Amino acid sequence: MVIFLARDDIKLSKTTVHKYMNKELQLYCIPAKKRPRYVEGTKHEIFPNHLSQDFDIGEKNTVWCTDFTYIKGWDGKFQYNCSILDLSDRSIVATKTSRMMTSGLAKETLEAALSSQKERPKDLILHSDQGSQFASYDFTEYCLKNNIKQSMSKAGCPYDNAVMERFFRTMKFELINRFRFNNDKQLETAISEYVFGWYNQVRPHASNGYKTPNEIRNT
C-alpha cells in the first residue's frame, strides 16, 4: 500500500485521503489541460546552456530561471506574465504582468528581482529560452552591466526550462483558470498575492522536502 506522509508525521493511505476529500469535503479533481506535443524549434544558439537540465542548486541567488506565459484577459485579449524563480528553493523572486511581451517587461522583472534581495547577487546565472526579449540588446546589456551570465535553452525545447513551465502550469491551475478577473489591475494584484502570499509563503513544494520556498530560503 502506498503511504502518504503529511508534514506533521501523520501517515494515511491515499485511499483514505481520497475518500474523505470526496465524501466529506466534497473536493474533486480538476483535470489540467493537456500540453501540446513538443516541436523542435529553429536551431540558433544565442547563449550556451549552462544548466543542461540540472536544476538542483544548493545556494540561493546563484541560478535564476525566467520565462513568459500567456494569460487570456477579461476582454479576450492576451496579457503576459514574466516571472523569475530561484532554483535553490523554487521561490519566485519577481513577477510582472503587462499587455505587451517585450524586452522592457523582461528587464523590469529582472530589476525587481535584483532590488528585492538584501545583497546584490554575485556571479548570478540567469536561464531563459531563446526568446527575442531575452536576446535583445537592451536586456543582454543590462545583464552584462550587472555581472549576470545568461544561459539559454535549446530552441523550442521546454524541458530545458522545465521549472518555469511547471510554475506557470501550477499558477494557471490554482489561480488563473479558477477565477474571473474583470480588469488588468485585478489580475496583476491576484498574481502578486498568489506568488508572494501563497506560493512562496504557504504552499509546500516537493523539491523542498514539502517545505515552503520561504522556509528553505530563510534558513
Coordinates of N, CA and C in Angstrom, one line a residue:
M1 N 0.8 -1.2 0.0 CA 0.0 0.0 0.0 C 0.9 1.2 0.0
V2 N 0.5 2.2 -0.8 CA 1.3 3.5 -0.9 C 0.9 4.3 0.3
I3 N 1.8 4.9 1.0 CA 1.6 5.7 2.2 C 1.8 7.1 1.9
F4 N 0.9 8.0 2.4 CA 1.0 9.4 2.3 C 1.5 9.9 3.6
L5 N 2.7 10.6 3.6 CA 3.3 11.2 4.8 C 3.1 12.7 4.8
A6 N 2.2 13.1 5.7 CA 2.0 14.6 5.9 C 3.1 15.3 6.6
R7 N 3.1 16.6 6.6 CA 4.2 17.4 7.2 C 4.2 17.2 8.7
D8 N 3.1 16.8 9.3 CA 3.1 16.6 10.8 C 3.2 15.1 11.2
D9 N 3.9 14.3 10.3 CA 4.1 12.9 10.5 C 2.9 12.1 10.8
I10 N 1.8 12.5 10.1 CA 0.5 11.7 10.1 C 0.5 10.8 8.9
K11 N 0.5 9.5 9.1 CA 0.5 8.6 8.0 C -0.9 8.1 7.6
L12 N -1.2 8.3 6.4 CA -2.5 7.9 5.9 C -2.4 7.3 4.5
S13 N -3.2 6.4 4.2 CA -3.1 5.8 2.8 C -3.8 6.8 1.9
K14 N -3.4 6.7 0.6 CA -4.0 7.6 -0.4 C -5.5 7.3 -0.5
T15 N -5.9 6.0 -0.3 CA -7.3 5.7 -0.4 C -8.1 6.4 0.6
T16 N -7.6 6.5 1.9 CA -8.3 7.1 3.0 C -8.4 8.6 2.7
V17 N -7.3 9.2 2.2 CA -7.4 10.7 1.9 C -8.4 11.0 0.8
H18 N -8.4 10.1 -0.2 CA -9.3 10.3 -1.3 C -10.7 10.2 -0.9
K19 N -11.0 9.3 0.0 CA -12.4 9.1 0.5 C -12.9 10.3 1.3
Y20 N -12.1 10.8 2.2 CA -12.5 11.9 3.0 C -12.6 13.2 2.1
M21 N -11.7 13.4 1.2 CA -11.8 14.6 0.3 C -13.0 14.6 -0.5
N22 N -13.4 13.4 -1.1 CA -14.6 13.3 -2.0 C -15.9 13.3 -1.2
K23 N -16.0 12.4 -0.2 CA -17.3 12.2 0.5 C -17.5 13.3 1.6
E24 N -16.5 13.6 2.4 CA -16.7 14.5 3.5 C -16.6 16.0 3.1
L25 N -15.5 16.3 2.3 CA -15.2 17.7 2.0 C -15.8 18.1 0.6
Q26 N -16.3 17.1 -0.2 CA -16.8 17.4 -1.5 C -15.7 18.1 -2.4
L27 N -14.5 17.6 -2.3 CA -13.4 18.1 -3.1 C -13.1 17.1 -4.2
Y28 N -13.0 17.6 -5.4 CA -12.8 16.7 -6.6 C -11.7 17.3 -7.5
C29 N -11.1 16.4 -8.2 CA -10.0 16.7 -9.1 C -10.5 17.6 -10.3
I30 N -9.7 18.6 -10.6 CA -10.0 19.4 -11.8 C -8.8 19.1 -12.8
P31 N -9.1 18.3 -13.8 CA -8.1 17.9 -14.7 C -7.4 19.1 -15.4
A32 N -6.1 19.0 -15.5 CA -5.3 20.1 -16.2 C -5.4 19.8 -17.7
K33 N -5.3 20.9 -18.4 CA -5.3 20.8 -19.9 C -4.1 20.1 -20.4
K34 N -4.2 19.3 -21.4 CA -3.1 18.6 -22.0 C -2.2 19.6 -22.7
R35 N -0.9 19.3 -22.5 CA 0.1 20.1 -23.1 C 0.3 19.8 -24.6
P36 N 0.6 20.7 -25.4 CA 0.8 20.4 -26.8 C 2.1 19.6 -27.0
R37 N 2.2 18.8 -28.0 CA 3.4 18.0 -28.2 C 4.6 18.9 -28.5
Y38 N 5.7 18.4 -28.1 CA 7.0 19.2 -28.3 C 7.3 19.2 -29.8
V39 N 7.6 20.4 -30.3 CA 8.0 20.6 -31.6 C 9.3 21.4 -31.6
E40 N 10.3 20.8 -32.2 CA 11.7 21.4 -32.2 C 11.7 22.6 -33.0
G41 N 12.3 23.7 -32.4 CA 12.3 25.0 -33.0 C 13.6 25.2 -33.8
T42 N 13.7 26.4 -34.3 CA 14.9 26.7 -35.1 C 16.1 26.6 -34.3
K43 N 17.2 26.0 -34.9 CA 18.4 25.8 -34.1 C 19.3 27.1 -34.3
H44 N 19.3 27.9 -33.3 CA 20.2 29.1 -33.3 C 20.5 29.4 -31.8
E45 N 21.7 29.2 -31.5 CA 22.2 29.4 -30.1 C 22.6 30.8 -29.8
I46 N 22.0 31.5 -28.9 CA 22.4 32.8 -28.5 C 23.4 32.8 -27.4
F47 N 23.1 32.1 -26.3 CA 24.0 31.9 -25.2 C 24.0 30.4 -25.0
P48 N 25.1 29.8 -24.5 CA 25.1 28.4 -24.2 C 24.2 28.0 -23.0
N49 N 23.8 26.8 -23.0 CA 23.0 26.3 -21.9 C 24.0 25.8 -20.8
H50 N 24.0 26.6 -19.7 CA 24.9 26.3 -18.6 C 24.3 25.3 -17.6
L51 N 23.0 25.0 -17.7 CA 22.3 24.1 -16.8 C 22.3 22.7 -17.3
S52 N 22.0 22.5 -18.5 CA 21.8 21.1 -19.1 C 20.8 20.3 -18.3
Q53 N 19.7 21.0 -17.9 CA 18.6 20.4 -17.2 C 19.0 19.9 -15.8
D54 N 20.1 20.4 -15.2 CA 20.4 20.2 -13.8 C 19.9 21.3 -13.0
F55 N 18.7 21.1 -12.3 CA 18.0 22.1 -11.6 C 18.3 22.0 -10.1
D56 N 19.2 21.2 -9.7 CA 19.5 21.0 -8.2 C 20.6 22.0 -7.8
I57 N 20.2 23.1 -7.3 CA 21.1 24.2 -6.9 C 21.0 24.4 -5.4
G58 N 22.2 24.4 -4.7 CA 22.1 24.5 -3.3 C 22.1 25.9 -2.7
E59 N 22.8 26.8 -3.3 CA 23.0 28.1 -2.8 C 22.0 29.1 -3.4
K60 N 21.3 29.9 -2.6 CA 20.4 30.9 -3.2 C 21.1 32.0 -4.0
N61 N 20.4 32.5 -4.9 CA 20.8 33.7 -5.7 C 22.1 33.3 -6.5
T62 N 22.2 32.1 -7.0 CA 23.3 31.7 -7.8 C 22.8 31.3 -9.2
V63 N 21.5 30.7 -9.3 CA 20.9 30.4 -10.6 C 19.4 30.8 -10.5
W64 N 19.0 31.7 -11.4 CA 17.6 32.0 -11.5 C 17.1 31.6 -12.9
C65 N 15.9 31.3 -13.0 CA 15.2 30.9 -14.3 C 14.1 31.9 -14.5
T66 N 13.9 32.2 -15.8 CA 12.8 33.2 -16.1 C 12.1 32.7 -17.4
D67 N 10.9 33.2 -17.6 CA 10.1 32.9 -18.8 C 8.9 33.8 -18.8
F68 N 8.2 33.8 -20.0 CA 6.9 34.5 -20.1 C 5.8 33.4 -20.2
T69 N 4.6 33.8 -19.8 CA 3.4 32.9 -20.1 C 2.3 33.8 -20.6
Y70 N 1.4 33.2 -21.4 CA 0.3 34.0 -21.9 C -0.9 33.8 -21.0
I71 N -1.7 34.8 -20.8 CA -2.9 34.8 -20.0 C -4.0 35.5 -20.8
K72 N -5.1 34.8 -21.0 CA -6.2 35.4 -21.7 C -6.9 36.4 -20.8
G73 N -7.0 37.6 -21.2 CA -7.5 38.6 -20.3 C -9.0 38.7 -20.3
W74 N -9.6 39.5 -19.4 CA -11.0 39.7 -19.2 C -11.7 40.1 -20.4
D75 N -11.0 40.8 -21.4 CA -11.6 41.3 -22.6 C -11.3 40.4 -23.8
G76 N -10.8 39.2 -23.5 CA -10.5 38.3 -24.6 C -9.1 38.5 -25.2
K77 N -8.4 39.6 -24.9 CA -7.1 39.8 -25.4 C -6.1 39.2 -24.4
F78 N -4.9 39.0 -24.9 CA -3.8 38.3 -24.1 C -3.1 39.4 -23.2
Q79 N -2.7 38.9 -22.0 CA -1.8 39.6 -21.2 C -0.6 38.6 -21.0
Y80 N 0.5 39.2 -20.5 CA 1.8 38.4 -20.5 C 2.4 38.6 -19.1
N81 N 2.7 37.4 -18.5 CA 3.4 37.5 -17.2 C 4.8 37.0 -17.3
C82 N 5.7 37.8 -16.8 CA 7.1 37.4 -16.7 C 7.5 37.1 -15.2
S83 N 8.1 36.0 -14.9 CA 8.4 35.7 -13.6 C 9.9 35.2 -13.5
I84 N 10.5 35.3 -12.4 CA 11.8 34.8 -12.1 C 11.9 33.9 -10.9
L85 N 12.4 32.7 -11.0 CA 12.4 31.7 -10.0 C 13.8 31.4 -9.6
D86 N 14.1 31.3 -8.3 CA 15.4 30.9 -7.8 C 15.4 29.4 -7.6
L87 N 16.4 28.7 -8.3 CA 16.4 27.3 -8.3 C 16.7 26.6 -7.0
S88 N 17.4 27.4 -6.1 CA 17.8 26.8 -4.8 C 16.6 26.4 -3.9
D89 N 15.5 27.2 -4.0 CA 14.4 26.9 -3.1 C 13.0 27.0 -3.8
R90 N 13.1 27.2 -5.2 CA 11.9 27.3 -6.0 C 11.0 28.5 -5.7
S91 N 11.6 29.5 -5.0 CA 10.8 30.7 -4.7 C 10.8 31.6 -6.0
I92 N 9.7 32.4 -6.1 CA 9.6 33.4 -7.1 C 10.1 34.7 -6.6
V93 N 11.1 35.2 -7.2 CA 11.8 36.4 -6.6 C 11.2 37.7 -7.3
A94 N 10.5 37.6 -8.4 CA 9.9 38.7 -9.0 C 8.8 38.2 -10.0
T95 N 7.8 39.0 -10.2 CA 6.7 38.7 -11.2 C 6.1 40.0 -11.7
K96 N 5.9 40.1 -13.0 CA 5.3 41.3 -13.6 C 4.4 40.9 -14.7
T97 N 3.3 41.6 -14.8 CA 2.3 41.3 -15.8 C 2.0 42.6 -16.7
S98 N 1.9 42.4 -18.0 CA 1.7 43.5 -18.9 C 0.9 43.1 -20.1
R99 N 0.4 44.1 -20.8 CA -0.3 43.8 -22.1 C 0.7 43.5 -23.2
M100 N 2.0 43.9 -23.0 CA 3.0 43.7 -24.1 C 4.1 42.8 -23.6
M101 N 4.4 41.8 -24.5 CA 5.5 40.9 -24.1 C 6.8 41.4 -24.8
T102 N 7.5 42.3 -24.0 CA 8.7 43.0 -24.6 C 9.9 42.7 -23.8
S103 N 11.0 43.2 -24.3 CA 12.3 43.1 -23.6 C 12.2 44.0 -22.4
G104 N 11.4 45.1 -22.5 CA 11.2 46.0 -21.4 C 10.6 45.3 -20.2
L105 N 9.6 44.5 -20.4 CA 9.0 43.7 -19.3 C 10.0 42.8 -18.7
A106 N 10.8 42.1 -19.5 CA 11.8 41.2 -19.0 C 12.8 41.9 -18.2
K107 N 13.2 43.1 -18.6 CA 14.2 43.9 -17.9 C 13.6 44.4 -16.6
E108 N 12.4 44.9 -16.6 CA 11.7 45.4 -15.5 C 11.5 44.3 -14.4
T109 N 11.2 43.1 -14.8 CA 11.1 41.9 -13.9 C 12.5 41.6 -13.3
L110 N 13.5 41.6 -14.1 CA 14.9 41.4 -13.6 C 15.3 42.5 -12.6
E111 N 15.0 43.7 -12.9 CA 15.3 44.8 -12.0 C 14.6 44.6 -10.6
A112 N 13.4 44.2 -10.7 CA 12.6 44.0 -9.5 C 13.2 42.8 -8.6
A113 N 13.6 41.8 -9.3 CA 14.2 40.6 -8.7 C 15.5 41.0 -8.0
L114 N 16.4 41.8 -8.6 CA 17.6 42.2 -8.0 C 17.4 43.2 -6.9
S115 N 16.4 44.1 -7.0 CA 16.2 45.0 -5.9 C 15.5 44.4 -4.7
S116 N 14.9 43.2 -4.9 CA 14.2 42.5 -3.8 C 15.2 41.8 -2.8
Q117 N 16.5 41.7 -3.3 CA 17.4 41.0 -2.4 C 18.2 41.9 -1.5
K118 N 18.5 41.4 -0.3 CA 19.2 42.2 0.7 C 20.6 42.5 0.2
E119 N 21.2 41.6 -0.5 CA 22.6 41.8 -1.0 C 22.5 41.5 -2.5
R120 N 23.2 42.3 -3.3 CA 23.2 42.1 -4.7 C 23.8 40.8 -5.1
P121 N 23.1 39.9 -5.8 CA 23.7 38.6 -6.2 C 25.0 38.7 -7.0
K122 N 26.0 37.9 -6.7 CA 27.3 37.9 -7.4 C 27.4 36.6 -8.2
D123 N 28.0 36.7 -9.4 CA 28.2 35.5 -10.2 C 26.8 34.8 -10.5
L124 N 25.8 35.6 -10.8 CA 24.5 35.0 -11.0 C 24.3 34.5 -12.4
I125 N 23.7 33.3 -12.5 CA 23.3 32.8 -13.9 C 21.8 33.0 -14.0
L126 N 21.4 33.5 -15.2 CA 20.0 33.7 -15.5 C 19.7 32.8 -16.7
H127 N 18.8 31.8 -16.5 CA 18.5 30.9 -17.6 C 17.1 31.2 -18.1
S128 N 17.0 31.2 -19.4 CA 15.8 31.5 -20.1 C 15.7 30.7 -21.4
D129 N 14.6 30.9 -22.2 CA 14.6 30.4 -23.5 C 15.3 31.4 -24.5
Q130 N 15.2 31.1 -25.8 CA 15.9 31.9 -26.7 C 15.0 33.0 -27.3
G131 N 14.0 33.4 -26.5 CA 13.0 34.4 -27.0 C 13.7 35.7 -27.3
S132 N 13.2 36.5 -28.2 CA 13.8 37.8 -28.6 C 13.9 38.7 -27.4
Q133 N 13.0 38.6 -26.5 CA 13.0 39.5 -25.3 C 14.3 39.4 -24.5
F134 N 14.7 38.1 -24.4 CA 15.9 37.8 -23.6 C 17.2 38.0 -24.4
A135 N 17.1 38.0 -25.7 CA 18.2 38.1 -26.6 C 18.4 39.5 -27.1
S136 N 17.5 40.4 -26.7 CA 17.6 41.8 -27.2 C 18.8 42.5 -26.7
Y137 N 19.2 43.6 -27.4 CA 20.4 44.3 -27.0 C 20.2 44.9 -25.6
D138 N 19.1 45.6 -25.3 CA 18.9 46.2 -24.0 C 19.0 45.2 -22.9
F139 N 18.3 44.0 -23.1 CA 18.3 43.0 -22.0 C 19.7 42.4 -21.8
T140 N 20.4 42.1 -22.8 CA 21.7 41.5 -22.7 C 22.7 42.5 -22.1
E141 N 22.6 43.7 -22.5 CA 23.5 44.8 -21.9 C 23.2 45.0 -20.5
Y142 N 22.0 44.9 -20.1 CA 21.6 45.1 -18.7 C 22.2 43.9 -17.8
C143 N 22.1 42.7 -18.4 CA 22.7 41.6 -17.7 C 24.3 41.7 -17.6
L144 N 24.9 42.2 -18.7 CA 26.3 42.4 -18.7 C 26.8 43.4 -17.6
K145 N 26.0 44.5 -17.5 CA 26.4 45.5 -16.6 C 26.2 45.1 -15.1
N146 N 25.3 44.1 -14.9 CA 25.1 43.6 -13.6 C 25.8 42.3 -13.3
N147 N 26.8 41.9 -14.2 CA 27.6 40.7 -14.0 C 26.7 39.5 -13.9
I148 N 25.7 39.4 -14.8 CA 24.8 38.3 -14.9 C 25.1 37.5 -16.1
K149 N 25.4 36.2 -15.9 CA 25.8 35.3 -17.0 C 24.5 34.7 -17.5
Q150 N 24.2 34.9 -18.8 CA 23.0 34.4 -19.4 C 23.2 32.9 -19.9
S151 N 22.1 32.2 -19.7 CA 22.1 30.8 -20.1 C 20.8 30.6 -20.9
M152 N 20.8 29.8 -22.0 CA 19.6 29.6 -22.7 C 19.3 28.2 -23.1
S153 N 18.0 27.9 -23.2 CA 17.6 26.5 -23.5 C 17.8 26.3 -25.0
K154 N 17.8 25.0 -25.4 CA 17.8 24.7 -26.8 C 16.5 25.2 -27.4
A155 N 16.6 25.7 -28.7 CA 15.5 26.3 -29.4 C 14.3 25.4 -29.4
G156 N 13.2 25.9 -28.8 CA 11.9 25.1 -28.8 C 11.8 24.0 -27.9
C157 N 12.7 23.9 -26.9 CA 12.7 22.7 -26.0 C 12.3 23.2 -24.6
P158 N 11.0 22.9 -24.2 CA 10.6 23.3 -22.9 C 11.2 22.6 -21.7
Y159 N 11.8 21.4 -22.0 CA 12.4 20.6 -20.9 C 13.6 21.3 -20.3
D160 N 14.3 22.1 -21.1 CA 15.5 22.8 -20.6 C 15.2 23.9 -19.6
N161 N 13.9 24.3 -19.5 CA 13.4 25.3 -18.6 C 12.2 24.8 -17.9
A162 N 12.2 23.5 -17.5 CA 11.0 22.8 -17.0 C 10.5 23.4 -15.7
V163 N 11.4 24.0 -14.9 CA 10.9 24.5 -13.6 C 10.0 25.7 -13.8
M164 N 10.3 26.5 -14.8 CA 9.4 27.6 -15.1 C 8.1 27.1 -15.8
E165 N 8.2 26.1 -16.6 CA 7.0 25.6 -17.2 C 6.1 25.0 -16.1
R166 N 6.7 24.4 -15.1 CA 5.9 23.8 -14.0 C 5.3 24.9 -13.2
F167 N 6.0 25.9 -12.9 CA 5.4 27.0 -12.1 C 4.2 27.6 -12.8
F168 N 4.4 28.0 -14.1 CA 3.3 28.6 -14.8 C 2.1 27.6 -14.8
R169 N 2.3 26.3 -15.0 CA 1.2 25.4 -15.1 C 0.5 25.4 -13.7
T170 N 1.3 25.4 -12.6 CA 0.7 25.4 -11.3 C -0.1 26.7 -11.0
M171 N 0.4 27.8 -11.4 CA -0.3 29.1 -11.2 C -1.6 29.1 -12.0
K172 N -1.6 28.6 -13.2 CA -2.8 28.7 -14.0 C -3.8 27.7 -13.5
F173 N -3.3 26.5 -13.0 CA -4.2 25.5 -12.4 C -4.9 26.0 -11.1
E174 N -4.1 26.6 -10.3 CA -4.6 27.0 -8.9 C -5.2 28.4 -8.9
L175 N -4.9 29.3 -9.9 CA -5.4 30.6 -9.8 C -6.1 31.1 -11.1
I176 N -5.4 31.2 -12.2 CA -5.9 31.8 -13.4 C -7.1 31.1 -14.0
N177 N -7.1 29.8 -14.0 CA -8.2 29.0 -14.6 C -9.4 28.9 -13.7
R178 N -9.3 29.3 -12.5 CA -10.4 29.1 -11.5 C -11.2 30.4 -11.2
F179 N -10.6 31.5 -11.6 CA -11.3 32.8 -11.2 C -11.4 33.7 -12.5
R180 N -12.4 34.6 -12.4 CA -12.5 35.6 -13.5 C -12.0 36.9 -13.0
F181 N -11.3 37.6 -13.8 CA -10.7 38.9 -13.4 C -11.3 40.0 -14.4
N182 N -11.8 41.0 -13.8 CA -12.6 42.0 -14.5 C -11.8 43.1 -15.1
N183 N -10.5 43.3 -14.7 CA -9.7 44.3 -15.3 C -8.2 43.9 -15.1
D184 N -7.3 44.7 -15.7 CA -5.9 44.4 -15.7 C -5.3 44.4 -14.3
K185 N -5.7 45.4 -13.5 CA -5.2 45.6 -12.2 C -5.6 44.5 -11.3
Q186 N -6.8 44.0 -11.4 CA -7.3 42.9 -10.6 C -6.5 41.6 -10.9
L187 N -6.2 41.4 -12.1 CA -5.3 40.2 -12.5 C -3.9 40.4 -11.9
E188 N -3.3 41.5 -12.1 CA -2.0 41.8 -11.6 C -1.9 41.6 -10.1
T189 N -2.9 42.2 -9.4 CA -2.9 42.0 -7.9 C -3.1 40.6 -7.5
A190 N -4.0 39.8 -8.2 CA -4.2 38.4 -7.8 C -2.9 37.6 -8.0
I191 N -2.2 37.8 -9.1 CA -1.0 37.1 -9.3 C 0.1 37.4 -8.2
S192 N 0.2 38.7 -7.9 CA 1.2 39.1 -6.9 C 0.8 38.5 -5.5
E193 N -0.5 38.5 -5.2 CA -0.9 37.9 -3.9 C -0.7 36.4 -3.9
Y194 N -1.0 35.7 -5.0 CA -0.8 34.3 -5.2 C 0.7 33.9 -5.0
V195 N 1.6 34.7 -5.7 CA 3.0 34.4 -5.7 C 3.6 34.6 -4.3
F196 N 3.4 35.8 -3.8 CA 4.1 36.2 -2.5 C 3.3 35.8 -1.2
G197 N 2.0 35.7 -1.4 CA 1.3 35.3 -0.2 C 1.0 33.8 -0.1
W198 N 0.9 33.1 -1.2 CA 0.6 31.7 -1.1 C 1.7 30.8 -1.6
Y199 N 2.2 31.0 -2.9 CA 3.1 30.1 -3.4 C 4.5 30.1 -2.7
N200 N 5.0 31.2 -2.3 CA 6.3 31.3 -1.6 C 6.1 31.0 -0.1
Q201 N 5.0 31.5 0.4 CA 4.8 31.5 1.9 C 4.1 30.3 2.5
V202 N 3.2 29.7 1.8 CA 2.3 28.7 2.4 C 2.4 27.4 1.7
R203 N 2.5 27.4 0.4 CA 2.4 26.1 -0.4 C 3.7 25.3 -0.3
P204 N 3.5 24.1 0.2 CA 4.7 23.2 0.3 C 5.2 22.8 -1.1
H205 N 6.4 22.6 -1.3 CA 7.0 22.2 -2.6 C 7.8 20.9 -2.5
A206 N 7.5 20.0 -3.4 CA 8.1 18.6 -3.3 C 9.6 18.7 -3.4
S207 N 10.2 19.6 -4.2 CA 11.6 19.8 -4.3 C 12.3 20.3 -3.0
N208 N 11.5 20.8 -2.1 CA 12.0 21.3 -0.8 C 11.7 20.3 0.3
G209 N 11.4 19.1 0.0 CA 11.0 18.1 1.0 C 9.7 18.5 1.7
Y210 N 8.8 19.1 0.9 CA 7.5 19.6 1.3 C 7.5 20.7 2.3
K211 N 8.6 21.5 2.2 CA 8.6 22.8 2.9 C 8.3 23.8 1.9
T212 N 7.9 25.0 2.4 CA 7.6 26.1 1.5 C 8.9 26.7 1.0
P213 N 8.9 27.4 -0.1 CA 10.1 28.1 -0.6 C 10.7 29.0 0.4
N214 N 9.8 29.8 1.1 CA 10.4 30.7 2.1 C 11.0 30.0 3.3
E215 N 10.5 28.8 3.7 CA 11.1 28.1 4.8 C 12.5 27.7 4.5
I216 N 12.7 27.3 3.2 CA 14.1 27.0 2.8 C 14.9 28.2 2.6
R217 N 14.4 29.3 2.0 CA 15.1 30.5 1.7 C 15.6 31.2 3.0
N218 N 14.8 31.1 4.0 CA 15.1 31.9 5.3 C 15.9 31.1 6.3
T219 N 16.3 29.9 6.0 CA 17.1 29.1 6.9 C 18.6 29.4 6.8

